[in-house]
Coordinates of C-alpha atoms in Angstrom, one line a residue:
M164 CA -0.4 -0.3 0.4
T165 CA 1.2 4.0 -0.5
A166 CA -1.6 5.1 0.7
C167 CA -0.9 5.9 4.7
P168 CA -4.6 5.6 6.7
S169 CA -2.5 7.0 9.8
R170 CA 0.1 9.5 10.2
D171 CA 2.4 6.6 10.7
T172 CA 1.8 3.5 9.6
G173 CA 2.5 2.5 6.5
C174 CA 4.7 4.7 5.6
R175 CA 6.6 6.2 8.9
P176 CA 8.8 4.4 10.1
R177 CA 7.8 4.5 14.7
T178 CA 10.6 2.2 16.0
G179 CA 13.4 3.5 17.9
R180 CA 15.0 7.1 18.6
A181 CA 16.7 8.3 15.4
H182 CA 13.2 7.4 13.5
R183 CA 10.5 9.6 15.5
P184 CA 11.8 12.9 13.7
A185 CA 9.6 11.2 10.9
V186 CA 6.6 10.3 13.5
R187 CA 6.0 13.6 14.7
T188 CA 6.0 15.8 11.3
A189 CA 3.5 13.3 10.4
T190 CA 0.9 15.3 12.9
A191 CA 1.7 18.4 11.6
A192 CA 0.7 18.3 8.8
A193 CA -1.9 21.6 9.7
L194 CA 0.8 23.8 9.6
C195 CA 1.6 27.5 8.0
L196 CA 4.5 28.1 6.4
A197 CA 7.1 30.3 8.7
G198 CA 8.7 33.1 5.9
T199 CA 8.1 33.8 2.9
L200 CA 10.7 33.5 -0.4
T201 CA 11.2 36.4 -2.8
L202 CA 12.3 35.9 -6.1
G203 CA 15.3 36.7 -7.3
A204 CA 15.6 37.9 -10.7
A205 CA 16.9 35.3 -13.1
P206 CA 20.7 35.8 -14.6
A207 CA 21.5 37.6 -18.0
A208 CA 21.9 34.0 -19.3
T209 CA 18.6 32.6 -18.8
P210 CA 17.0 32.4 -21.9
A211 CA 14.0 34.5 -21.6
A212 CA 11.8 32.5 -23.3
D213 CA 12.4 30.2 -20.7
P214 CA 8.4 30.4 -18.2
L215 CA 10.2 28.8 -15.2
A216 CA 13.3 30.4 -15.8
R217 CA 12.6 33.1 -12.3
Y218 CA 11.6 29.8 -10.1
Q219 CA 14.8 27.9 -11.1
Y220 CA 16.6 30.3 -10.7
Q221 CA 15.7 31.9 -7.3
H222 CA 17.6 32.8 -4.4
L223 CA 16.9 31.0 -1.5
H224 CA 16.7 32.4 1.9
W225 CA 17.9 29.0 4.7
K226 CA 17.5 29.6 8.1
S227 CA 16.8 28.2 11.5
C228 CA 14.2 25.2 10.9
R229 CA 12.9 25.9 14.7
L230 CA 9.5 27.8 14.1
G231 CA 9.2 28.4 18.3
P232 CA 9.8 27.0 21.3
D233 CA 8.1 24.0 20.9
D234 CA 8.8 23.0 17.4
T235 CA 10.6 19.3 18.4
T236 CA 11.2 18.3 14.5
G237 CA 12.8 22.2 14.1
K238 CA 14.8 21.3 17.2
E239 CA 15.9 18.2 15.4
L240 CA 17.0 19.9 12.5
E241 CA 19.1 22.1 14.3
Q242 CA 21.3 19.7 16.4
A243 CA 21.5 17.8 13.0
G244 CA 23.2 21.0 11.3
A245 CA 20.5 21.6 9.4
Q246 CA 18.7 25.1 7.6
C247 CA 15.9 25.6 6.4
A248 CA 14.1 27.2 2.5
D249 CA 11.0 27.9 1.4
V250 CA 10.9 26.7 -3.0
T251 CA 7.8 28.9 -4.9
V252 CA 6.3 27.1 -7.5
P253 CA 4.1 27.9 -9.8
L254 CA 0.0 26.5 -8.1
D255 CA -0.7 25.5 -12.4
Y256 CA 2.6 25.1 -14.6
T257 CA 0.8 25.3 -17.4
R258 CA 0.3 29.6 -16.4
P259 CA 3.8 30.2 -14.2
D260 CA 2.4 34.0 -14.9
G261 CA 0.1 33.1 -12.1
R262 CA -0.4 32.4 -8.9
T263 CA 2.2 30.9 -6.6
I264 CA 2.8 28.4 -3.7
T265 CA 5.7 27.7 -1.5
V266 CA 7.1 24.2 -1.0
A267 CA 9.1 24.0 2.5
V268 CA 12.8 22.1 2.8
S269 CA 15.4 21.3 5.1
R270 CA 19.3 20.1 4.2
I271 CA 22.5 19.1 6.1
R272 CA 25.2 19.8 3.8
A273 CA 28.1 17.9 2.9
A274 CA 30.9 17.7 4.8
D275 CA 33.3 16.0 2.6
T276 CA 32.7 18.2 0.0
A277 CA 36.2 17.5 -1.9
H278 CA 34.2 14.0 -3.5
R279 CA 30.1 15.3 -2.7
V280 CA 28.2 13.3 -4.9
G281 CA 25.3 15.8 -5.0
A282 CA 21.7 16.6 -3.2
L283 CA 19.7 13.6 -1.9
L284 CA 16.1 14.5 -2.4
L285 CA 14.1 12.4 0.6
N286 CA 10.3 11.6 0.4
S287 CA 8.7 9.0 3.1
G288 CA 5.3 8.2 1.6
G289 CA 2.0 9.2 2.4
P290 CA 0.6 10.8 -0.2
G291 CA 0.6 13.4 2.3
G292 CA 3.3 12.5 5.0
Q293 CA 5.8 15.4 5.5
T294 CA 9.8 14.4 5.3
I295 CA 11.0 17.7 6.4
G296 CA 12.3 16.4 9.6
D297 CA 13.6 13.3 8.1
P298 CA 17.2 13.9 6.8
P299 CA 18.3 13.6 10.2
W300 CA 17.7 10.0 10.8
V301 CA 18.3 9.4 6.6
R302 CA 22.0 11.1 7.2
K303 CA 22.9 8.6 10.8
A304 CA 21.2 5.5 8.0
M305 CA 23.5 6.6 4.9
K306 CA 27.3 6.2 8.0
D307 CA 30.4 7.8 6.1
V308 CA 27.9 8.1 3.0
G309 CA 26.4 10.6 4.0
A310 CA 28.6 12.9 4.3
R311 CA 29.8 13.2 0.5
Y312 CA 25.3 14.2 0.2
D313 CA 23.0 17.2 0.8
V314 CA 20.2 15.1 1.9
V315 CA 17.6 17.0 1.5
G316 CA 13.8 17.2 2.9
V317 CA 10.7 18.0 0.9
D318 CA 7.2 18.9 2.2
P319 CA 5.5 18.0 -0.4
R320 CA 2.8 21.1 -2.5
F321 CA 0.2 21.2 -0.1
V322 CA 2.0 18.8 3.2
G323 CA 3.0 20.2 6.1
R324 CA 5.2 23.5 6.0
S325 CA 4.2 24.1 2.8
T326 CA 1.6 26.0 1.6
P327 CA -1.3 23.8 3.6
L328 CA -4.4 22.6 1.7
D329 CA -7.2 21.3 4.4
C330 CA -10.8 20.6 3.2
R331 CA -12.2 21.0 7.5
W332 CA -12.5 17.0 7.7
P333 CA -13.9 15.8 10.8
S334 CA -11.4 12.9 9.9
G335 CA -7.6 12.3 9.3
S336 CA -8.3 9.5 6.6
M337 CA -10.9 9.0 3.8
F338 CA -10.4 4.9 4.2
R339 CA -13.1 3.1 6.6
G340 CA -14.6 -0.5 6.6
A341 CA -17.6 -0.7 4.9
G342 CA -19.6 -3.1 7.2
G343 CA -20.9 -6.0 7.0
G344 CA -24.3 -4.8 5.5
R345 CA -26.0 -2.6 2.8
A346 CA -26.9 0.1 5.5
G347 CA -23.3 0.2 6.6
F348 CA -22.0 0.5 2.7
D349 CA -24.7 3.3 2.5
R350 CA -23.5 5.1 4.9
M351 CA -19.8 5.3 4.2
V352 CA -21.6 6.2 0.7
A353 CA -23.2 9.9 2.0
F354 CA -19.4 9.6 4.2
S355 CA -17.3 9.5 1.1
A356 CA -19.6 12.4 -0.1
D357 CA -19.3 14.4 2.6
L358 CA -15.3 14.5 1.9
A359 CA -15.5 15.2 -1.6
R360 CA -18.3 18.1 -0.5
R361 CA -15.2 19.5 1.7
C362 CA -12.8 20.1 -0.6
R363 CA -14.9 21.6 -3.1
T364 CA -16.0 24.2 -0.7
H365 CA -12.9 24.7 1.3
A366 CA -9.6 23.7 -1.0
G367 CA -11.6 24.5 -4.3
D368 CA -9.0 26.7 -5.2
L369 CA -6.3 24.3 -4.3
V370 CA -7.1 20.9 -5.1
P371 CA -7.2 20.6 -8.8
Y372 CA -3.1 21.0 -8.5
A373 CA -2.7 17.6 -6.2
T374 CA -0.7 15.1 -8.4
T375 CA 1.7 13.8 -8.2
R376 CA 2.7 15.4 -11.4
N377 CA 2.9 18.4 -10.2
T378 CA 5.0 17.4 -6.9
A379 CA 7.9 15.9 -9.3
R380 CA 7.3 19.8 -11.4
D381 CA 8.6 21.1 -7.8
M382 CA 11.5 18.4 -7.4
D383 CA 12.5 19.3 -10.3
V384 CA 12.3 23.5 -9.7
I385 CA 14.1 22.7 -6.1
R386 CA 16.8 20.4 -8.7
A387 CA 17.4 23.9 -10.2
A388 CA 17.2 25.9 -6.9
L389 CA 20.1 24.3 -5.4
G390 CA 22.1 24.6 -8.9
E391 CA 22.3 20.9 -9.4
H392 CA 22.3 19.3 -12.9
R393 CA 20.9 16.1 -11.8
I394 CA 19.7 14.9 -8.0
S395 CA 19.8 11.8 -6.6
Y396 CA 16.3 10.4 -5.0
L397 CA 15.3 8.0 -1.7
G398 CA 11.6 7.3 -2.1
Y399 CA 9.1 4.9 0.6
S400 CA 6.1 3.6 0.0
Y401 CA 3.9 6.0 -2.4
G402 CA 7.5 7.9 -2.6
S403 CA 8.7 4.8 -4.4
Y404 CA 5.8 6.1 -6.9
L405 CA 6.9 9.6 -7.0
G406 CA 10.0 8.8 -8.1
Q407 CA 9.2 7.1 -10.9
V408 CA 7.3 9.3 -12.2
Y409 CA 10.1 12.2 -11.7
A410 CA 12.4 10.0 -13.2
T411 CA 10.3 9.7 -16.2
M412 CA 9.7 12.9 -16.5
F413 CA 13.0 14.4 -15.6
P414 CA 15.1 11.5 -16.9
D415 CA 18.7 13.5 -17.7
R416 CA 18.5 14.8 -13.8
T417 CA 18.0 12.2 -12.2
G418 CA 21.2 10.2 -10.4
R419 CA 21.3 7.5 -7.5
V420 CA 17.2 6.1 -7.2
I421 CA 16.7 4.2 -4.2
L422 CA 12.8 3.2 -4.5
D423 CA 11.9 1.6 -0.3
G424 CA 8.8 -0.1 -0.3
V425 CA 8.0 -0.8 -4.2
V426 CA 4.9 0.7 -5.7
D427 CA 4.0 -1.0 -9.7
P428 CA 2.2 1.8 -11.1
A429 CA -0.4 -0.1 -12.8
R430 CA -2.3 -0.8 -9.4
Y431 CA -1.9 2.8 -8.4
G432 CA -4.7 4.9 -7.9
P433 CA -7.7 5.2 -5.2
R434 CA -8.5 1.5 -5.1
L435 CA -4.2 0.8 -3.9
L436 CA -5.6 -0.8 -1.0
R437 CA -7.0 -3.6 -2.9
G438 CA -4.6 -6.9 -3.2
T439 CA -3.2 -6.2 0.0
E440 CA -5.8 -8.4 2.1
E441 CA -3.9 -11.1 2.2
A442 CA -0.2 -10.0 3.0
N443 CA -2.4 -8.2 6.2
R444 CA -4.2 -11.4 6.7
D445 CA -0.7 -12.7 6.5
A446 CA 1.0 -10.0 9.3
L447 CA -2.4 -10.6 11.2
R448 CA -0.8 -14.0 12.4
D449 CA 2.3 -13.8 12.5
W450 CA 1.9 -9.9 14.6
A451 CA -0.9 -13.2 16.9
G452 CA 1.7 -15.6 17.5
W453 CA 3.8 -12.8 19.2
A454 CA 0.8 -11.7 20.8
A455 CA 0.7 -15.4 21.8
A456 CA 4.0 -16.0 23.2
H457 CA 3.8 -12.6 25.6
D458 CA 0.3 -13.7 26.7
A459 CA 1.3 -12.8 30.4
A460 CA 1.5 -9.3 29.5
Y461 CA -0.8 -8.9 26.7
G462 CA -3.5 -11.8 27.9
L463 CA -4.9 -11.5 24.4
G464 CA -4.8 -15.7 23.8
R465 CA -2.0 -18.5 24.7
T466 CA -2.0 -19.6 21.3
R467 CA -2.2 -17.9 17.6
S468 CA -5.6 -19.2 17.1
A469 CA -6.6 -17.6 20.9
V470 CA -5.5 -14.2 19.7
L471 CA -6.7 -14.0 16.1
A472 CA -10.4 -15.5 18.1
T473 CA -10.0 -12.3 20.6
V474 CA -9.6 -10.0 17.6
N475 CA -12.7 -11.5 16.0
A476 CA -14.7 -11.4 19.0
V477 CA -13.7 -7.7 19.2
Q478 CA -14.4 -6.6 15.1
S479 CA -18.5 -8.6 16.3
A480 CA -18.5 -6.6 19.5
A481 CA -18.3 -3.3 17.5
S482 CA -20.7 -4.2 14.8
R483 CA -23.4 -5.1 17.5
N484 CA -22.8 -1.9 19.2
P485 CA -19.7 1.2 19.1
L486 CA -17.5 0.3 21.6
R487 CA -16.4 3.2 24.6
L488 CA -12.9 3.9 24.9
G489 CA -12.9 7.4 26.2
G490 CA -14.6 10.2 24.5
H491 CA -14.8 8.0 21.5
R492 CA -16.7 5.1 19.8
V493 CA -15.1 2.2 17.8
D494 CA -17.4 1.1 15.1
E495 CA -17.6 -1.4 12.2
H496 CA -16.3 1.0 10.3
I497 CA -13.2 2.3 12.3
L498 CA -12.4 -1.1 14.1
P499 CA -11.0 -2.7 11.3
V500 CA -8.9 0.2 10.2
V501 CA -6.7 0.4 13.3
V502 CA -6.2 -3.1 13.0
F503 CA -4.7 -2.6 9.5
N504 CA -2.9 0.7 10.8
G505 CA -1.4 -1.7 13.0
L506 CA 0.2 -3.8 10.5
S507 CA 3.2 -2.5 8.9
Q508 CA 6.1 -2.3 11.2
D509 CA 7.8 -5.5 12.4
N510 CA 8.9 -5.4 15.4
P511 CA 8.5 -5.6 19.3
T512 CA 7.3 -1.2 19.9
A513 CA 4.6 -1.7 17.0
Y514 CA 3.5 -5.7 18.0
G515 CA 3.2 -4.6 22.0
D516 CA 1.0 -1.2 20.8
L517 CA -1.1 -3.8 18.5
A518 CA -1.1 -5.6 21.6
L519 CA -2.1 -3.3 23.8
A520 CA -5.0 -1.7 21.7
V521 CA -6.4 -4.8 20.8
R522 CA -6.8 -5.9 24.8
D523 CA -8.1 -2.4 25.3
L524 CA -11.5 -3.5 23.2
R525 CA -11.4 -6.2 24.6
R526 CA -12.5 -4.6 28.0
A527 CA -14.7 -1.9 25.7
A528 CA -16.4 -5.0 24.9
E529 CA -16.6 -6.4 27.7
G530 CA -18.7 -3.4 28.8
R531 CA -15.2 -1.7 31.2
A532 CA -14.2 1.4 31.1
V533 CA -11.5 2.6 28.5
S534 CA -8.9 4.8 28.3
P535 CA -6.8 4.3 25.7
S536 CA -3.5 3.4 25.6
P537 CA -1.4 5.9 23.8
W538 CA -1.0 4.8 20.5
L539 CA -5.3 3.7 20.3
A540 CA -5.7 7.5 21.9
G541 CA -3.0 8.6 18.7
T542 CA -5.2 6.9 16.1
L543 CA -8.5 7.1 17.5
D544 CA -7.7 11.1 17.5
F545 CA -6.8 10.6 13.8
L546 CA -10.1 8.6 12.4
L547 CA -12.4 10.1 14.4
T548 CA -11.1 14.0 15.0
G549 CA -10.6 16.4 12.5
H550 CA -6.4 16.9 14.2
D551 CA -5.3 16.1 10.8
S552 CA -7.6 16.9 8.2
A553 CA -4.8 18.3 6.3
Y554 CA -3.0 14.9 6.5
G555 CA -6.3 13.4 4.7
S556 CA -7.1 16.0 2.6
A557 CA -3.6 16.0 1.2
Q558 CA -3.7 12.3 0.4
T559 CA -7.0 12.2 -1.4
S560 CA -6.4 14.5 -3.4
I561 CA -2.8 13.3 -4.6
L562 CA -4.9 10.2 -5.1
C563 CA -8.0 11.1 -6.7
G564 CA -6.1 13.7 -9.0
D565 CA -3.1 10.7 -10.0
V566 CA -5.8 8.2 -11.4
A567 CA -9.7 8.6 -11.8
A568 CA -11.8 6.0 -9.5
P569 CA -15.0 4.3 -10.5
R570 CA -18.3 7.0 -9.5
D571 CA -20.9 4.4 -9.3
P572 CA -20.8 3.4 -5.9
E573 CA -22.7 0.4 -7.3
S574 CA -19.5 -1.5 -8.3
Y575 CA -18.0 -1.1 -4.9
W576 CA -21.1 -2.6 -3.0
R577 CA -21.2 -5.5 -6.1
D578 CA -16.6 -6.0 -5.2
L579 CA -17.6 -6.4 -1.4
R580 CA -20.1 -8.6 -2.1
R581 CA -17.7 -11.0 -3.9
A582 CA -15.7 -11.0 -1.6
G583 CA -18.0 -12.1 0.5
S584 CA -17.3 -13.7 4.2
R585 CA -13.6 -15.2 2.8
D586 CA -12.4 -12.1 4.7
T587 CA -14.4 -9.9 7.0
L588 CA -11.5 -7.5 8.2
F589 CA -9.6 -6.5 5.5
A590 CA -11.7 -6.7 2.2
P591 CA -14.8 -4.6 3.1
V592 CA -11.8 -1.6 3.9
S593 CA -10.3 -2.3 0.6
N594 CA -12.3 -2.8 -1.8
D595 CA -14.8 0.5 0.4
I596 CA -16.0 2.7 -1.8
N597 CA -13.8 6.4 -0.6
A598 CA -14.4 10.3 -1.7
C599 CA -12.4 9.7 -5.1
A600 CA -15.4 8.7 -6.4
F601 CA -17.4 11.6 -6.3
W602 CA -14.0 13.6 -7.4
D603 CA -13.7 15.6 -10.2
P604 CA -11.6 14.0 -13.7
P605 CA -8.5 14.0 -13.2
R606 CA -6.6 17.1 -15.3
E607 CA -3.6 14.4 -17.3
R608 CA -3.3 11.3 -17.6
P609 CA -1.4 8.9 -15.3
T610 CA 2.2 8.8 -16.1
T611 CA 3.7 5.8 -18.4
I612 CA 6.5 5.0 -16.4
R613 CA 9.7 4.3 -18.7
G614 CA 10.4 0.8 -18.8
D615 CA 14.8 1.7 -18.3
L616 CA 14.7 3.5 -15.4
P617 CA 18.1 2.3 -13.5
A618 CA 17.1 2.1 -9.4
L619 CA 17.6 0.1 -6.6
L620 CA 14.5 -1.4 -5.3
V621 CA 14.2 -2.5 -1.7
N622 CA 11.4 -4.3 -0.7
A623 CA 10.2 -6.9 2.7
T624 CA 9.0 -10.3 1.5
G625 CA 6.1 -9.8 3.9
D626 CA 5.4 -6.4 3.8
P627 CA 1.9 -5.7 3.8
R628 CA 1.6 -2.0 2.0
T629 CA 3.4 -2.5 -1.0
T630 CA 3.5 -6.1 -1.3
Y631 CA 6.0 -7.8 -2.6
R632 CA 4.4 -9.4 -5.7
S633 CA 4.3 -5.3 -6.6
A634 CA 8.2 -5.1 -6.2
G635 CA 8.6 -8.0 -8.5
T636 CA 6.5 -6.9 -11.3
V637 CA 8.5 -3.5 -11.4
H638 CA 11.5 -5.3 -11.3
R639 CA 10.5 -8.3 -14.2
N640 CA 10.0 -4.3 -16.1
W641 CA 13.3 -2.7 -15.3
P642 CA 15.8 -4.7 -16.5
S643 CA 18.0 -2.5 -15.2
S644 CA 16.6 -2.4 -12.1
R645 CA 18.0 -4.2 -8.8
L646 CA 16.5 -5.9 -6.4
V647 CA 17.3 -5.9 -2.9
T648 CA 14.9 -8.4 -0.6
L649 CA 14.8 -8.7 2.5
R650 CA 13.4 -12.4 4.1
G651 CA 11.1 -13.3 6.9
A652 CA 9.9 -10.2 7.8
D653 CA 6.5 -8.5 7.4
Q654 CA 7.8 -4.8 7.4
H655 CA 6.9 -1.8 5.2
A656 CA 10.5 0.0 4.9
V657 CA 13.6 -1.3 5.5
Y658 CA 16.8 1.3 5.5
G659 CA 17.1 2.5 8.1
V660 CA 14.2 1.2 9.4
F661 CA 14.2 -1.8 9.7
G662 CA 17.5 -2.5 11.4
S663 CA 19.2 -5.2 8.5
S664 CA 23.3 -4.6 7.8
C665 CA 22.8 -6.6 4.9
V666 CA 19.8 -4.1 3.1
D667 CA 21.7 -0.7 4.7
A668 CA 25.4 -1.4 3.7
T669 CA 24.1 -2.6 0.0
V670 CA 21.9 0.5 -0.5
N671 CA 25.2 2.9 1.0
I672 CA 27.8 1.0 -1.3
Y673 CA 25.1 2.2 -4.3
L674 CA 25.0 5.7 -3.4
A675 CA 29.0 5.8 -3.0
T676 CA 30.2 4.3 -5.8
G677 CA 26.8 4.8 -8.6
H678 CA 27.0 1.0 -9.5
L679 CA 24.2 -0.8 -9.1
P680 CA 25.0 -4.7 -7.3
A681 CA 26.2 -7.3 -10.4
K682 CA 22.4 -9.3 -9.6
D683 CA 20.1 -9.2 -7.6
V684 CA 20.9 -9.1 -3.3
T685 CA 18.8 -10.9 -0.5
C686 CA 18.5 -10.4 3.4
S687 CA 18.3 -12.8 5.8
R688 CA 16.0 -11.2 8.2
P689 CA 18.6 -10.5 11.4
I690 CA 18.6 -12.6 14.5
T691 CA 17.6 -11.1 17.6

């Protein structure tokens, strides 16, 4: 999967101190841009006929990344030696003399200037996720080779510290479970239509320009404004699709490319969750085995089947009556998304968070008063309040703006009925209707990705978001690529996140030399 129905799950690492900036920045999606950027006059040598010259040759005003005393992300960037700037880009690239917006960037400059390779631009997924806070932990993952790059984080247009797009939603995500019957599905039709209406009402002037192709164009303006002839790129999850689009649109300006959690462009679009059901069921079974081994801590069951039975019982209870957890109500539409969001990171911290969440939900099903554990509380706030409306607004606008979705609600209902009882947990999420069914048609056709992209692809075999099957398909379509496989992990986002020295070393050698491995690389899960 590329679309993250939560702030941190699916596209953002949430393990370990070094990775926490990526989590925190995603929760700040409603921040407005701090400061302004003036466009410098284009040098005399710049062709006057180039309508983008004033953007490409703009002078960037680098400044502190801290927006105030409580800006944790800015503080961590500052401590890592990063500075921030705002890049001005056209809202509509067909009218470059028209309205402008700003894109926020951060940069840790290369320390080894004698062996400097260039700029490495980052995207950590979403779409809609912030990346401005990521250079410190990516720089750490790069080890010695990091000193040879300017590591650049970018909040894409309408995300985070860039010009915001906020539809004033009562939720941070358009994704829901369809429920068990027609009445529940009809509620989701109404919910989805309302989200689309809110975007037309509150952000209709921006929504048509929230697309991956425009984000790629922004990246090329950033490249030029940084004074780079080429840029290298590291993209996770949705960021792997963005990297494919950029390399296709600007092949002569693309350097070394790493795509981690690989999106098959043929499957990308508003219904991109379809096809992930089996991988999520496998991840759920693996988590259940872990929870059974830790029954003394969580009390969900001493066997895998017992833990899965607990999940089924909680789901059944939520379908009968909403479960009360603090000030929230978890019903048949929310419960599956909570479980889905708990399955993207294969480590004890993430597993423990989901185990605590299921324990809280079971207690609520028993009629007990429950104050949800921190991860569950954050997930429910995300799904059931407008706190992260900007995240969901930007994510949905990009997905709907890139690829058209079926518009007839009955087509979704037929898909749900075909799924039947084979999977009552994940299929109702992956096949449900969403706001894109009520969106205006995309202004551009989807990008036809080039077939000769020389890239290093990274994927875990059990990835429940961007499945290993998708990575294999992309690799077969690009004979010039190499695939780094992490075996035995239900992990989304591997390089610098999971702790595989084999994966990390392979990526870093490529970043250092510019040469892809002679053949594909397979890495075993580290023994812990």
